[in-house]
Amino acid sequence: MTNYRDKYFNSRPSNNGWYTCVRCGRKLRKGDADIDHILPQSYGGGDGLDNLQCLCKHCNRSKRDSLDHTAQDYIKNNARRAKESWDDLW
């Protein structure tokens, strides 16, 4: 069974082994990246790709279970996923 972290990394190719924190822009190796639930699990957020984003450990620990940026993060994450899907079609 694939966990949400594996699901995220399997769906998002790295840039030569590097990932980017969507909050601060820090470049990270896979082992240093946290996969965050945009809508926290404590509020019913699921493990679907639409609810996962890459954060550095500092940004993820700072966010905790906050809902402050949930709408913006969800829109940004899914707009990026939609664009990538569209680009793959053409």
PDB file of C-alpha atoms in Angstrom, residues 8-81:
ATOM      1  CA  TYR A   8       3.224  12.665  -3.875  1.00  0.00           C
ATOM      2  CA  PHE A   9       6.801  11.863  -4.893  1.00  0.00           C
ATOM      3  CA  ASN A  10       5.648   9.319  -7.502  1.00  0.00           C
ATOM      4  CA  SER A  11       3.439  11.977  -9.114  1.00  0.00           C
ATOM      5  CA  ARG A  12       5.926  14.870  -8.996  1.00  0.00           C
ATOM      6  CA  PRO A  13       9.221  14.402 -10.772  1.00  0.00           C
ATOM      7  CA  SER A  14      12.165  16.058  -9.082  1.00  0.00           C
ATOM      8  CA  ASN A  15      14.486  18.595 -10.622  1.00  0.00           C
ATOM      9  CA  ASN A  16      17.611  16.403 -10.643  1.00  0.00           C
ATOM     10  CA  GLY A  17      16.756  15.137  -7.165  1.00  0.00           C
ATOM     11  CA  TRP A  18      15.648  18.508  -5.801  1.00  0.00           C
ATOM     12  CA  TYR A  19      12.196  19.634  -4.695  1.00  0.00           C
ATOM     13  CA  THR A  20      11.025  23.142  -3.773  1.00  0.00           C
ATOM     14  CA  CYS A  21       9.139  24.296  -0.675  1.00  0.00           C
ATOM     15  CA  VAL A  22       6.021  26.015  -1.985  1.00  0.00           C
ATOM     16  CA  ARG A  23       6.065  28.492   0.916  1.00  0.00           C
ATOM     17  CA  CYS A  24       9.646  29.782   1.137  1.00  0.00           C
ATOM     18  CA  GLY A  25      11.185  28.457  -2.089  1.00  0.00           C
ATOM     19  CA  ARG A  26      13.952  26.530  -0.325  1.00  0.00           C
ATOM     20  CA  LYS A  27      15.442  23.709  -2.418  1.00  0.00           C
ATOM     21  CA  LEU A  28      15.235  20.321  -0.692  1.00  0.00           C
ATOM     22  CA  ARG A  29      16.270  16.739  -1.162  1.00  0.00           C
ATOM     23  CA  LYS A  30      13.482  14.170  -0.866  1.00  0.00           C
ATOM     24  CA  GLY A  31      14.583  13.128   2.630  1.00  0.00           C
ATOM     25  CA  ASP A  32      14.434  16.730   3.863  1.00  0.00           C
ATOM     26  CA  ALA A  33      11.001  17.499   2.430  1.00  0.00           C
ATOM     27  CA  ASP A  34       7.727  17.248   4.322  1.00  0.00           C
ATOM     28  CA  ILE A  35       4.579  16.450   2.393  1.00  0.00           C
ATOM     29  CA  ASP A  36       1.898  18.640   3.902  1.00  0.00           C
ATOM     30  CA  HIS A  37      -1.854  18.205   3.869  1.00  0.00           C
ATOM     31  CA  ILE A  38      -3.193  21.547   2.623  1.00  0.00           C
ATOM     32  CA  LEU A  39      -6.433  20.965   4.515  1.00  0.00           C
ATOM     33  CA  PRO A  40      -5.082  19.358   7.687  1.00  0.00           C
ATOM     34  CA  GLN A  41      -6.170  15.801   8.421  1.00  0.00           C
ATOM     35  CA  SER A  42      -7.543  17.026  11.755  1.00  0.00           C
ATOM     36  CA  TYR A  43     -10.104  19.017   9.730  1.00  0.00           C
ATOM     37  CA  GLY A  44     -10.947  16.136   7.395  1.00  0.00           C
ATOM     38  CA  GLY A  45      -8.247  16.656   4.750  1.00  0.00           C
ATOM     39  CA  GLY A  46      -7.535  13.557   2.714  1.00  0.00           C
ATOM     40  CA  ASP A  47      -4.493  11.979   1.125  1.00  0.00           C
ATOM     41  CA  GLY A  48      -5.422  12.837  -2.475  1.00  0.00           C
ATOM     42  CA  LEU A  49      -2.903  14.638  -4.670  1.00  0.00           C
ATOM     43  CA  ASP A  50      -5.233  17.645  -4.695  1.00  0.00           C
ATOM     44  CA  ASN A  51      -4.530  18.087  -0.957  1.00  0.00           C
ATOM     45  CA  LEU A  52      -0.758  17.504  -0.842  1.00  0.00           C
ATOM     46  CA  GLN A  53       2.092  19.993  -1.166  1.00  0.00           C
ATOM     47  CA  CYS A  54       5.832  19.995  -0.548  1.00  0.00           C
ATOM     48  CA  LEU A  55       7.073  22.098   2.376  1.00  0.00           C
ATOM     49  CA  CYS A  56      10.398  22.359   4.145  1.00  0.00           C
ATOM     50  CA  LYS A  57      10.360  21.152   7.723  1.00  0.00           C
ATOM     51  CA  HIS A  58      10.426  24.715   9.091  1.00  0.00           C
ATOM     52  CA  CYS A  59       7.403  25.864   7.045  1.00  0.00           C
ATOM     53  CA  ASN A  60       5.453  22.704   7.845  1.00  0.00           C
ATOM     54  CA  ARG A  61       6.158  22.981  11.579  1.00  0.00           C
ATOM     55  CA  SER A  62       5.196  26.665  11.493  1.00  0.00           C
ATOM     56  CA  LYS A  63       1.920  25.910   9.716  1.00  0.00           C
ATOM     57  CA  ARG A  64       0.869  23.141  12.117  1.00  0.00           C
ATOM     58  CA  ASP A  65      -2.925  22.695  11.823  1.00  0.00           C
ATOM     59  CA  SER A  66      -3.551  26.275  10.721  1.00  0.00           C
ATOM     60  CA  LEU A  67      -6.208  27.022   8.122  1.00  0.00           C
ATOM     61  CA  ASP A  68      -4.775  30.491   7.375  1.00  0.00           C
ATOM     62  CA  HIS A  69      -3.574  29.757   3.817  1.00  0.00           C
ATOM     63  CA  THR A  70      -5.706  26.728   3.003  1.00  0.00           C
ATOM     64  CA  ALA A  71      -7.759  28.288   0.190  1.00  0.00           C
ATOM     65  CA  GLN A  72      -4.767  29.960  -1.496  1.00  0.00           C
ATOM     66  CA  ASP A  73      -2.613  26.821  -1.197  1.00  0.00           C
ATOM     67  CA  TYR A  74      -5.387  24.600  -2.551  1.00  0.00           C
ATOM     68  CA  ILE A  75      -5.990  26.870  -5.551  1.00  0.00           C
ATOM     69  CA  LYS A  76      -2.274  27.251  -6.312  1.00  0.00           C
ATOM     70  CA  ASN A  77      -1.596  23.506  -5.973  1.00  0.00           C
ATOM     71  CA  ASN A  78      -4.483  22.473  -8.191  1.00  0.00           C
ATOM     72  CA  ALA A  79      -3.930  25.192 -10.794  1.00  0.00           C
ATOM     73  CA  ARG A  80      -0.368  23.889 -11.159  1.00  0.00           C
ATOM     74  CA  ARG A  81      -1.608  20.291 -11.437  1.00  0.00           C
TER      75      ARG A  81
END
